[in-house]
XYZ file of C-alpha atoms in Angstrom:
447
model
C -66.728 -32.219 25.980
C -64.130 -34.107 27.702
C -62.327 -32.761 31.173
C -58.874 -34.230 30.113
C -56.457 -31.905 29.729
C -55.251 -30.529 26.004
C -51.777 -33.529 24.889
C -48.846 -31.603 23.784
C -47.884 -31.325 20.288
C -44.702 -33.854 19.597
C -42.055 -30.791 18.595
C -42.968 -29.619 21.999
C -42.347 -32.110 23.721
C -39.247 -33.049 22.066
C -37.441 -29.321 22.759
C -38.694 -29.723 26.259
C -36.229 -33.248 26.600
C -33.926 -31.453 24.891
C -33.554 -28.265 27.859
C -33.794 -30.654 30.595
C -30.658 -32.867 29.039
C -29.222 -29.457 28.291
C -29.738 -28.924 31.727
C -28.383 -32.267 33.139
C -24.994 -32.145 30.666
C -24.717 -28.525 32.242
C -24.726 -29.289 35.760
C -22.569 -33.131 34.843
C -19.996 -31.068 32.936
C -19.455 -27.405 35.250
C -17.588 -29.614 37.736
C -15.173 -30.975 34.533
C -14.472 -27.629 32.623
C -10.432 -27.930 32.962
C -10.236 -31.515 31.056
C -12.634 -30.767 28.394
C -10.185 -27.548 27.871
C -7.310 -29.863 28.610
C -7.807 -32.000 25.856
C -8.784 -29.671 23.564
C -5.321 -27.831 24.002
C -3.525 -30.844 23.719
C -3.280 -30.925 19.849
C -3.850 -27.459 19.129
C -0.387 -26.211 18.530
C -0.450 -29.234 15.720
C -3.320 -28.670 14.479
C -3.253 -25.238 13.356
C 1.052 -24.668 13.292
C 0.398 -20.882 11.002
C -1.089 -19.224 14.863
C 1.939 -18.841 16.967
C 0.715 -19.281 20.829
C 2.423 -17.737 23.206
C -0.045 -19.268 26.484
C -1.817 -22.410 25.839
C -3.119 -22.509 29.053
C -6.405 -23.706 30.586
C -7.047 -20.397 32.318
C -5.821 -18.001 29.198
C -5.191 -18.942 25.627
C -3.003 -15.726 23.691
C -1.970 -16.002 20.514
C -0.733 -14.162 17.288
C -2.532 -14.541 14.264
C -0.895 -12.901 10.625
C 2.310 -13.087 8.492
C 3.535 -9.358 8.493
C 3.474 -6.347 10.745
C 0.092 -4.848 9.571
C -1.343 -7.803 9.337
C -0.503 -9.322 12.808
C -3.348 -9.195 15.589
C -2.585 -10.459 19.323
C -5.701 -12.247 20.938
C -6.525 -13.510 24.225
C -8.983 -15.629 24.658
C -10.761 -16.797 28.351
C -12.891 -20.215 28.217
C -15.602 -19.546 31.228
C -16.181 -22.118 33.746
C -19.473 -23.127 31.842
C -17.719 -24.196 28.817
C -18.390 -25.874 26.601
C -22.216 -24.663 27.439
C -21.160 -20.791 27.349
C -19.235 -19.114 24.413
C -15.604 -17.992 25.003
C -14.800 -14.653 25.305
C -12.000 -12.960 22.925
C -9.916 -9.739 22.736
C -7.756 -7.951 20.442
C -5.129 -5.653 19.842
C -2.777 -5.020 16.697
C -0.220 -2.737 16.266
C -1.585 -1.343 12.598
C -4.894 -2.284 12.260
C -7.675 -0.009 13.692
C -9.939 -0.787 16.510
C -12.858 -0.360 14.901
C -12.174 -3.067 12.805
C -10.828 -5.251 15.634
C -13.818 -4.694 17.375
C -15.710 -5.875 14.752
C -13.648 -8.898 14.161
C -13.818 -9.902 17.976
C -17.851 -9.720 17.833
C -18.315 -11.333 14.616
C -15.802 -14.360 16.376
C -17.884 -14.198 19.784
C -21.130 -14.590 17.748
C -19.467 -17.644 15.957
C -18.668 -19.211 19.015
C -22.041 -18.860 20.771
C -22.999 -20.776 17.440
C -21.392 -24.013 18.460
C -22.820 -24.219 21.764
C -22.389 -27.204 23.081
C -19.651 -28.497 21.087
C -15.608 -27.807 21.875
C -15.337 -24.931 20.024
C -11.831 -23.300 20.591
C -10.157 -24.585 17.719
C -13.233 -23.820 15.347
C -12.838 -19.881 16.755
C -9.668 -19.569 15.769
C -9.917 -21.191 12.576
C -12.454 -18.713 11.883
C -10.509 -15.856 13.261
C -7.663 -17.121 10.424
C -10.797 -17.073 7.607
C -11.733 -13.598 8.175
C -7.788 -12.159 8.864
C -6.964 -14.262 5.271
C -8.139 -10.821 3.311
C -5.786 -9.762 1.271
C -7.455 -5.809 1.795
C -6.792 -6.343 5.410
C -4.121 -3.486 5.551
C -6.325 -0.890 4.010
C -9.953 -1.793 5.736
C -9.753 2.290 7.134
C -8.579 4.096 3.971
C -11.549 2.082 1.826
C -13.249 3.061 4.681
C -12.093 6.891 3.950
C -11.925 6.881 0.443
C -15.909 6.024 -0.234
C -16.643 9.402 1.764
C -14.594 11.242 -0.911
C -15.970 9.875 -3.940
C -18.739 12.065 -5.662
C -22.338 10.388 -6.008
C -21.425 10.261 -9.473
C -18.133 7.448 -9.243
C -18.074 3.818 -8.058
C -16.387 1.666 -6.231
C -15.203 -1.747 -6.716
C -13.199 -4.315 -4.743
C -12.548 -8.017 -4.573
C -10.830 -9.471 -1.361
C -9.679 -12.300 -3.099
C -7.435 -10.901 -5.974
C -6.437 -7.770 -3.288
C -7.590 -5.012 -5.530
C -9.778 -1.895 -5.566
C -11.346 -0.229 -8.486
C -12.397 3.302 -8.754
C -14.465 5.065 -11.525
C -13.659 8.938 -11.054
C -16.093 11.188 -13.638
C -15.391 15.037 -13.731
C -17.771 16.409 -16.682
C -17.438 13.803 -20.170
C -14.272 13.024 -18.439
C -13.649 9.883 -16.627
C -10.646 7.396 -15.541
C -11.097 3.940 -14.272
C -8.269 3.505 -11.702
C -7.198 -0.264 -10.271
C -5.373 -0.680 -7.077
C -3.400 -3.720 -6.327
C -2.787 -4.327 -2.406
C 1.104 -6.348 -1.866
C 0.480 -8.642 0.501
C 3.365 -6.993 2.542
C 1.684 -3.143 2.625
C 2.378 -0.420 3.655
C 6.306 -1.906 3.838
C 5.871 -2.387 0.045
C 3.046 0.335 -1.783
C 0.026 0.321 -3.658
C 0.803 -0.558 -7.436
C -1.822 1.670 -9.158
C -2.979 1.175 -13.271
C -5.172 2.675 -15.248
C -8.011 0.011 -16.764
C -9.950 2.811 -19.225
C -10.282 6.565 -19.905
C -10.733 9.267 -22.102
C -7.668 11.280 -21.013
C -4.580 11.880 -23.490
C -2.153 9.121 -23.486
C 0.185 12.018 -22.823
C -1.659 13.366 -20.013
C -1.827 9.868 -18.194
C 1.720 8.964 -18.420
C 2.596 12.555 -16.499
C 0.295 12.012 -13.916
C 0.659 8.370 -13.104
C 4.710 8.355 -13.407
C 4.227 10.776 -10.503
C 1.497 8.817 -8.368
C 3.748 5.834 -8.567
C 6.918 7.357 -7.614
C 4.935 9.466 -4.818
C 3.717 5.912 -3.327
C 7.458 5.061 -3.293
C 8.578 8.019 -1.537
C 5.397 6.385 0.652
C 6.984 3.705 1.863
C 10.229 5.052 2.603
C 8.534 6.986 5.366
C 7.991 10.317 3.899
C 3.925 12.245 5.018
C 1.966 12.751 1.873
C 3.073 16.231 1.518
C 6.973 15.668 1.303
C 6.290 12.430 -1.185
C 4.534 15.260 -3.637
C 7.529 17.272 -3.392
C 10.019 14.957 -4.010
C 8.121 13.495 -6.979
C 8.338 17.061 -8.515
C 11.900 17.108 -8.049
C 11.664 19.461 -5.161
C 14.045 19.284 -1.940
C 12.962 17.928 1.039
C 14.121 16.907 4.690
C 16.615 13.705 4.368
C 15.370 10.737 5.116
C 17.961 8.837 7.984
C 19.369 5.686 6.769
C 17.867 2.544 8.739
C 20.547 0.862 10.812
C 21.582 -2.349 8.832
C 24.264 -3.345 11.378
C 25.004 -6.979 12.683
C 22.223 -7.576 15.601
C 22.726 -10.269 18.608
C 19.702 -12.074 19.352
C 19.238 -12.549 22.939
C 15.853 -14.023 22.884
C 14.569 -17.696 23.925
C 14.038 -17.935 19.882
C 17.787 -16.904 19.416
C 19.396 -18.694 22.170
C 17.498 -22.156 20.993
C 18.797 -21.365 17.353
C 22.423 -21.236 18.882
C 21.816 -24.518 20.336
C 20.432 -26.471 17.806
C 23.315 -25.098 15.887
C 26.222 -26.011 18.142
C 24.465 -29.650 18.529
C 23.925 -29.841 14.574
C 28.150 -29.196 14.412
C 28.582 -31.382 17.149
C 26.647 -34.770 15.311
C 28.824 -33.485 12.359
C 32.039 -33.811 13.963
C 31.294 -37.362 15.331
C 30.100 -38.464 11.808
C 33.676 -36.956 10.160
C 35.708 -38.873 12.900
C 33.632 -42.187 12.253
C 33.579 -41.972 8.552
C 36.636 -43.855 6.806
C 39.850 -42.133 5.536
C 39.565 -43.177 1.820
C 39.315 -40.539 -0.663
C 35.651 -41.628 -1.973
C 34.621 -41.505 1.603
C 36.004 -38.058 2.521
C 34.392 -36.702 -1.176
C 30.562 -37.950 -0.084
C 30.816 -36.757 3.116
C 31.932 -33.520 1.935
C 28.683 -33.337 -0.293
C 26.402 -34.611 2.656
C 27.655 -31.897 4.583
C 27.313 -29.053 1.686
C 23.816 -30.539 1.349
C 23.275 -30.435 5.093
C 24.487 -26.787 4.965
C 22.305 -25.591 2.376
C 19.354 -26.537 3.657
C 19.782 -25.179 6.928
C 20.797 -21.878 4.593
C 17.677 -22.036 3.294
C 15.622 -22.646 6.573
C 17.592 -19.581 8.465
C 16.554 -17.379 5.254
C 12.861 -18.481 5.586
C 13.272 -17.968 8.926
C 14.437 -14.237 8.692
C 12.575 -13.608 5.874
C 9.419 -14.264 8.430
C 10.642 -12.748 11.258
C 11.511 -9.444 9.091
C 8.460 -9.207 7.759
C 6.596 -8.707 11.637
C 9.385 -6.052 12.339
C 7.251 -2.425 12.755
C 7.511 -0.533 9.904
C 8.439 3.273 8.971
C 6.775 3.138 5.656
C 3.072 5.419 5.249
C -0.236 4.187 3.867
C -0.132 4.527 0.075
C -3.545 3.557 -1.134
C -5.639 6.231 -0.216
C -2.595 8.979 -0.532
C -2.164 8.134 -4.406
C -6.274 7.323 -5.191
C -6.688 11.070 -3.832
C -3.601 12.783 -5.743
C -4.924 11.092 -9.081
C -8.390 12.232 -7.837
C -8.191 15.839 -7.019
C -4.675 17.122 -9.129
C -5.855 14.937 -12.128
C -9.450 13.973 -12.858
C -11.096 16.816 -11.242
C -8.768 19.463 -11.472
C -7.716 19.462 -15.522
C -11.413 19.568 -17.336
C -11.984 23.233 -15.514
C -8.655 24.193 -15.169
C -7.582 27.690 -16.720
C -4.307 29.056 -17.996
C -3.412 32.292 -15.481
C -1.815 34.075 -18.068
C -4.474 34.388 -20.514
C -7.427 33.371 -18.196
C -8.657 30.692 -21.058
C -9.613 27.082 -20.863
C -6.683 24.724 -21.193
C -8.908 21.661 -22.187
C -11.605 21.392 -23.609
C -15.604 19.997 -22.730
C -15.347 17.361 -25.189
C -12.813 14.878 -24.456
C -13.001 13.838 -28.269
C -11.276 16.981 -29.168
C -7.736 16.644 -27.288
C -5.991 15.203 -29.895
C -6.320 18.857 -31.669
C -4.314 20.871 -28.365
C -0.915 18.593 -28.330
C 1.899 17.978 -31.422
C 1.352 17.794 -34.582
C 1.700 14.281 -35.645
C 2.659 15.679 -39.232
C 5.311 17.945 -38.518
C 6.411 16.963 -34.875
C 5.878 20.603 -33.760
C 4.326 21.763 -31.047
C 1.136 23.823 -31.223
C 0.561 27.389 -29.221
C -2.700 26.627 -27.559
C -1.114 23.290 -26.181
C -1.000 22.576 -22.353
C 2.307 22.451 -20.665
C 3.457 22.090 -17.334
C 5.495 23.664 -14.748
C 8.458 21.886 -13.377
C 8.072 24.175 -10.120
C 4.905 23.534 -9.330
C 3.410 21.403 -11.772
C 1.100 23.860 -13.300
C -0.561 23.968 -16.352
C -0.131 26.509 -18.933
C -0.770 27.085 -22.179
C 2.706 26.509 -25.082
C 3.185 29.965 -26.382
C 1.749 31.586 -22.456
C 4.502 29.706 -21.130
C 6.729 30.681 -23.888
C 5.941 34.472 -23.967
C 7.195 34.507 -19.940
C 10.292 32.268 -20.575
C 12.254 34.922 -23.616
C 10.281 37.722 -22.865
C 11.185 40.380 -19.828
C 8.400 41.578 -17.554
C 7.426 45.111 -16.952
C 11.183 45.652 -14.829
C 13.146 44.271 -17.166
C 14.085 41.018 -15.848
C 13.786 37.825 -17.223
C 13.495 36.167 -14.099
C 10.088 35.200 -13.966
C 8.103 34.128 -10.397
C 5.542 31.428 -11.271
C 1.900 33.074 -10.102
C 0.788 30.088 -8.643
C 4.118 28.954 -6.138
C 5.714 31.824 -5.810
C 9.135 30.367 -7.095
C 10.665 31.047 -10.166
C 9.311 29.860 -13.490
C 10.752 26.330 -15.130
C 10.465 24.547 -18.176
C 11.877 21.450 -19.251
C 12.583 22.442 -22.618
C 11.987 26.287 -22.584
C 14.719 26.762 -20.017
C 18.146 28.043 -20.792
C 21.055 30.117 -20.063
C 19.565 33.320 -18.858
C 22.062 35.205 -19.965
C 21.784 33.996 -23.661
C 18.132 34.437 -23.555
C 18.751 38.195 -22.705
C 21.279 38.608 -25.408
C 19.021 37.723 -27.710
C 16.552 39.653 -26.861
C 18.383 42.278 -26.950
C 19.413 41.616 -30.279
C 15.942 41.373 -31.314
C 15.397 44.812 -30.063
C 18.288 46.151 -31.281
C 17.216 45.013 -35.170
C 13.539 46.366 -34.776
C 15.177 49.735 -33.852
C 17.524 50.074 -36.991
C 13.949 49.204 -38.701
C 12.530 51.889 -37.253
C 15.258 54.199 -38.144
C 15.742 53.427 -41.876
C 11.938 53.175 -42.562
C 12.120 57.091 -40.863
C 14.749 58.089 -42.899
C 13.272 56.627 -45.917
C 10.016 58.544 -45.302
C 8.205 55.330 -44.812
C-alpha cells in the first residue's frame, strides 16, 4: 500500500474555495457596508412607491406597509455592519393586528433574508414583507384563530386568502348550515357580509336569523360590544351611540402644508397663462376648458388622496367576523334542534329535518298551525302558535293580562298577537260573560 495521503473528493474541494472566497469578500466588503447600503437605498423609494418610508437611512430603514388602518404595520429595519454577509434584522408594530402574528411575520421575513446571503437583499425583504401582508384575511388572522377552538369535532372549516372568505360547516344532530364569510378589504370599518351556501333549515327559519346576524354586524361597525349589537337588532334600547365629529379640519402637517403649496404655485402658473393668453373670444373659451380640465383632475387626485388617507384613520368600529359566526352558531344551529317550548315543556322541532315543512302555514289555506314555532319580540324566544296564543288573550292566575315572558323577565310580545290590552280584556270578558248565561239557561232548563 502506498504512504501518500487519501486526494479529496472534487465537491470538497470546491465548497472549501467557496468559504475561503466567502471569507475574503467578508473581510474586502466589512470596511464598505455604508455604500453597498447606499446604493441600494438610492432607488428604493421608486422602486417599490405602495411602502411609504418615513427613514431611508443607512443606519435605520422605517417604513409603513398596508392600505387601511387594520391593515397597516410600521417596521424598522437595521442592516448590520456585516451586510450584505449577515441578514438584516426587522421589527414590527401595528395598531390592529396582534403580536403574535407580527411576530410571526417578522421571523418568517428574517428567515427570508438569511436566504439571500450574500446578495443585497433589502429590497427583496420588503417585497416579501408586501407578499405575505397582500392577504385579504389579514384583519381577522386572531378571530380564525378563535373561531377553530369553538367549532365541534364534528364541523369544518374552510378559507381561501385569495377570494377573502371563510367557510364554516356547523352540524347540530341531522341538522346542518354551511355558512360563507366574505372579508371587505376595509374591515372592521366596513363588516363581515355573511350568506348561507346550503342547509336543511326552513327557508323561514333562515331569513329570521340571518336578517338579524347581518344587521347585528352593522350595529358592529358603528362601535357597539357584541352584547348591545344583539339588543339593538331585537329592537331593544340601548346606550346612544355619539355622533363622530364631521367638522372642517386644518391640516398642519408637512403633508398638508406641501399640498397648500403646490396649490398656491398651481394658481399662480394659472394666472400667468390667463394674462399671456389672447383676448379673443375663442381664446378665452379654450382656456376656460383647460382650466375646468386642470381643475378636475386635481378634484380627482385630492379625492384619491383623502379617500387614502381616511382609510388609515383608527377606527371605532368592532370585529364582526367571529361576533356573527358565533350568534348564528350558538342562538341558531345549536340551540333550535333541542330547544323546548316553556309553556308546554315539548319539542319545538323536530329530529328529522325532513319533517319541518309539517310545523309552519298551511300552504293551502294560508293559516297558521297550533304546534308551529313562533318567536318572541322581547327576547327572541321560541314558542309554540297556540302556547303563545293561550298567554297573549288569556289572563293568568291574578287576573291580568299582562304577561312576563319566563325567559327575560319583560313582558310578553308578539308581532301579530299583540293588541290593545284593553280590547283583549273586553273580550274576554265577553266570552265569559256568554258561557255564564249558558250555564244558567242549560240550569234552568234542567240540562
Amino acid at each position: 500500500m502506498s504512504d501518500a495521503s487519501p486526494v479529496s473528493p472534487p465537491t470538497a474541494i470546491k465548497k472549501t474555495t467557496e468559504n475561503a472566497a466567502c471569507l475574503a469578500n467578508t473581510k474586502d466588503m466589512s470596511g464598505d457596508t455604508e455604500s453597498l447600503i447606499a446604493k441600494e437605498l438610492k432607488g428604493l423609494r421608486e422602486n417599490i412607491p405602495e411602502v411609504y418610508f418615513t427613514c431611508c437611512r443607512q443606519d435605520l430603514i422605517h417604513f409603513r406597509i398596508g392600505t387601511t388602518w387594520a391593515r397597516t404595520i410600521v417596521v424598522k429595519m437595521v442592516a448590520p455592519s456585516g451586510y450584505p454577509y449577515v441578514a438584516v434584522a426587522l421589527d414590527a408594530s401595528a395598531p390592529y393586528l396582534p403580536e403574535q402574528l407580527l411576530d410571526k411575520l417578522v421571523s418568517q421575513a428574517e428567515s427570508e433574508a438569511s436566504t439571500q446571503v450574500p446578495n443585497l437583499h433589502i429590497e427583496s425583504t420588503i417585497r416579501q414583507l408586501l407578499k405575505w401582508t397582500d392577504n385579504s384575511l389579514l384583519p381577522v388572522w386572531q378571530e380564525i384563530k378563535d373561531l377553530k377552538e369553538v367549532l365541534h369535532e364534528s364541523e369544518t372549516f374552510r378559507q381561501s386568502k385569495s377570494k377573502g372568505t371563510v367557510n364554516i360547516n356547523l352540524k347540530k344532530g341531522r341538522y346542518f348550515c354551511d355558512v360563507q364569510a366574505r372579508i371587505p378589504h376595509n374591515y372592521p370599518s366596513e363588516g363581515a357580509f355573511l350568506e348561507i351556501q346550503n342547509t336543511n333549515f326552513h327557508e323561514s327559519l333562515v331569513t329570521v336569523y340571518m336578517a338579524q346576524a347581518r344587521e347585528m354586524v352593522q350595529y358592529l361597525t358603528l362601535g357597539l360590544n357584541f352584547r348591545d349589537a344583539i339588543r339593538r337588532s331585537l329592537g331593544q334600547e340601548v346606550q346612544k351611540i355619539e355622533a363622530k365629529d364631521t367638522g372642517p379640519k386644518v391640516d398642519l402637517s408637512a403633508r398638508g402644508l406641501l399640498d397648500l403649496r403646490r396649490d398656491m404655485y398651481w394658481l399662480k402658473e394659472r394666472s400667468a397663462m390667463r394674462e399671456a393668453a389672447s383676448d379673443t373670444a375663442k381664446d378665452r373659451r379654450l382656456q376656460r376648458r383647460h382650466d375646468l380640465r386642470e381643475w378636475e383632475r386635481e378634484l380627482a387626485r385630492l379625492k384619491d388622496q383623502e379617500d387614502a388617507e381616511e382609510a388609515l384613520q383608527p377606527s371605532q368600529a368592532m370585529p364582526s367576523l367571529l361576533a356573527a359566526v358565533s350568534y348564528l352558531m350558538e342562538e341558531f344551529v345549536h340551540a333550535l334542534p333541542d330547544m323546548k317550548c316553556y309553556v308546554c315543556s315539548s319539542r319545538l322541532f323536530p329530529k328529522n329535518p325532513d319533517k319541518q315543512a309539517a310545523l309552519f302555514i298551511d300552504s293551502d289555506t294560508g293559516k297558521r298551525k297550533a304546534h308551529m314555532p313562533e318567536r318572541t319580540l322581547c327576547c327572541a324566544q321560541w314558542l309554540h302558535y297556540r302556547c303563545f296564543e293561550k298567554l297573549m288573550v288569556e289572563p293568568d292566575e291574578h287576573g291580568s293580562f299582562k304577561r312576563m315572558c319566563q325567559s327575560c323577565g319583560r313582558e310578553l310580545e308578539h308581532r301579530t298577537l299583540w293588541r290593545n290590552r284593553g280590547a283583549i280584556e273586553k273580550k274576554w270578558l265577553k266570552e265569559i260573560e256568554r258561557q255564564r248565561e249558558i250555564a244558567d239557561i242549560s240550569d234552568f232548563m234542567g240540562f
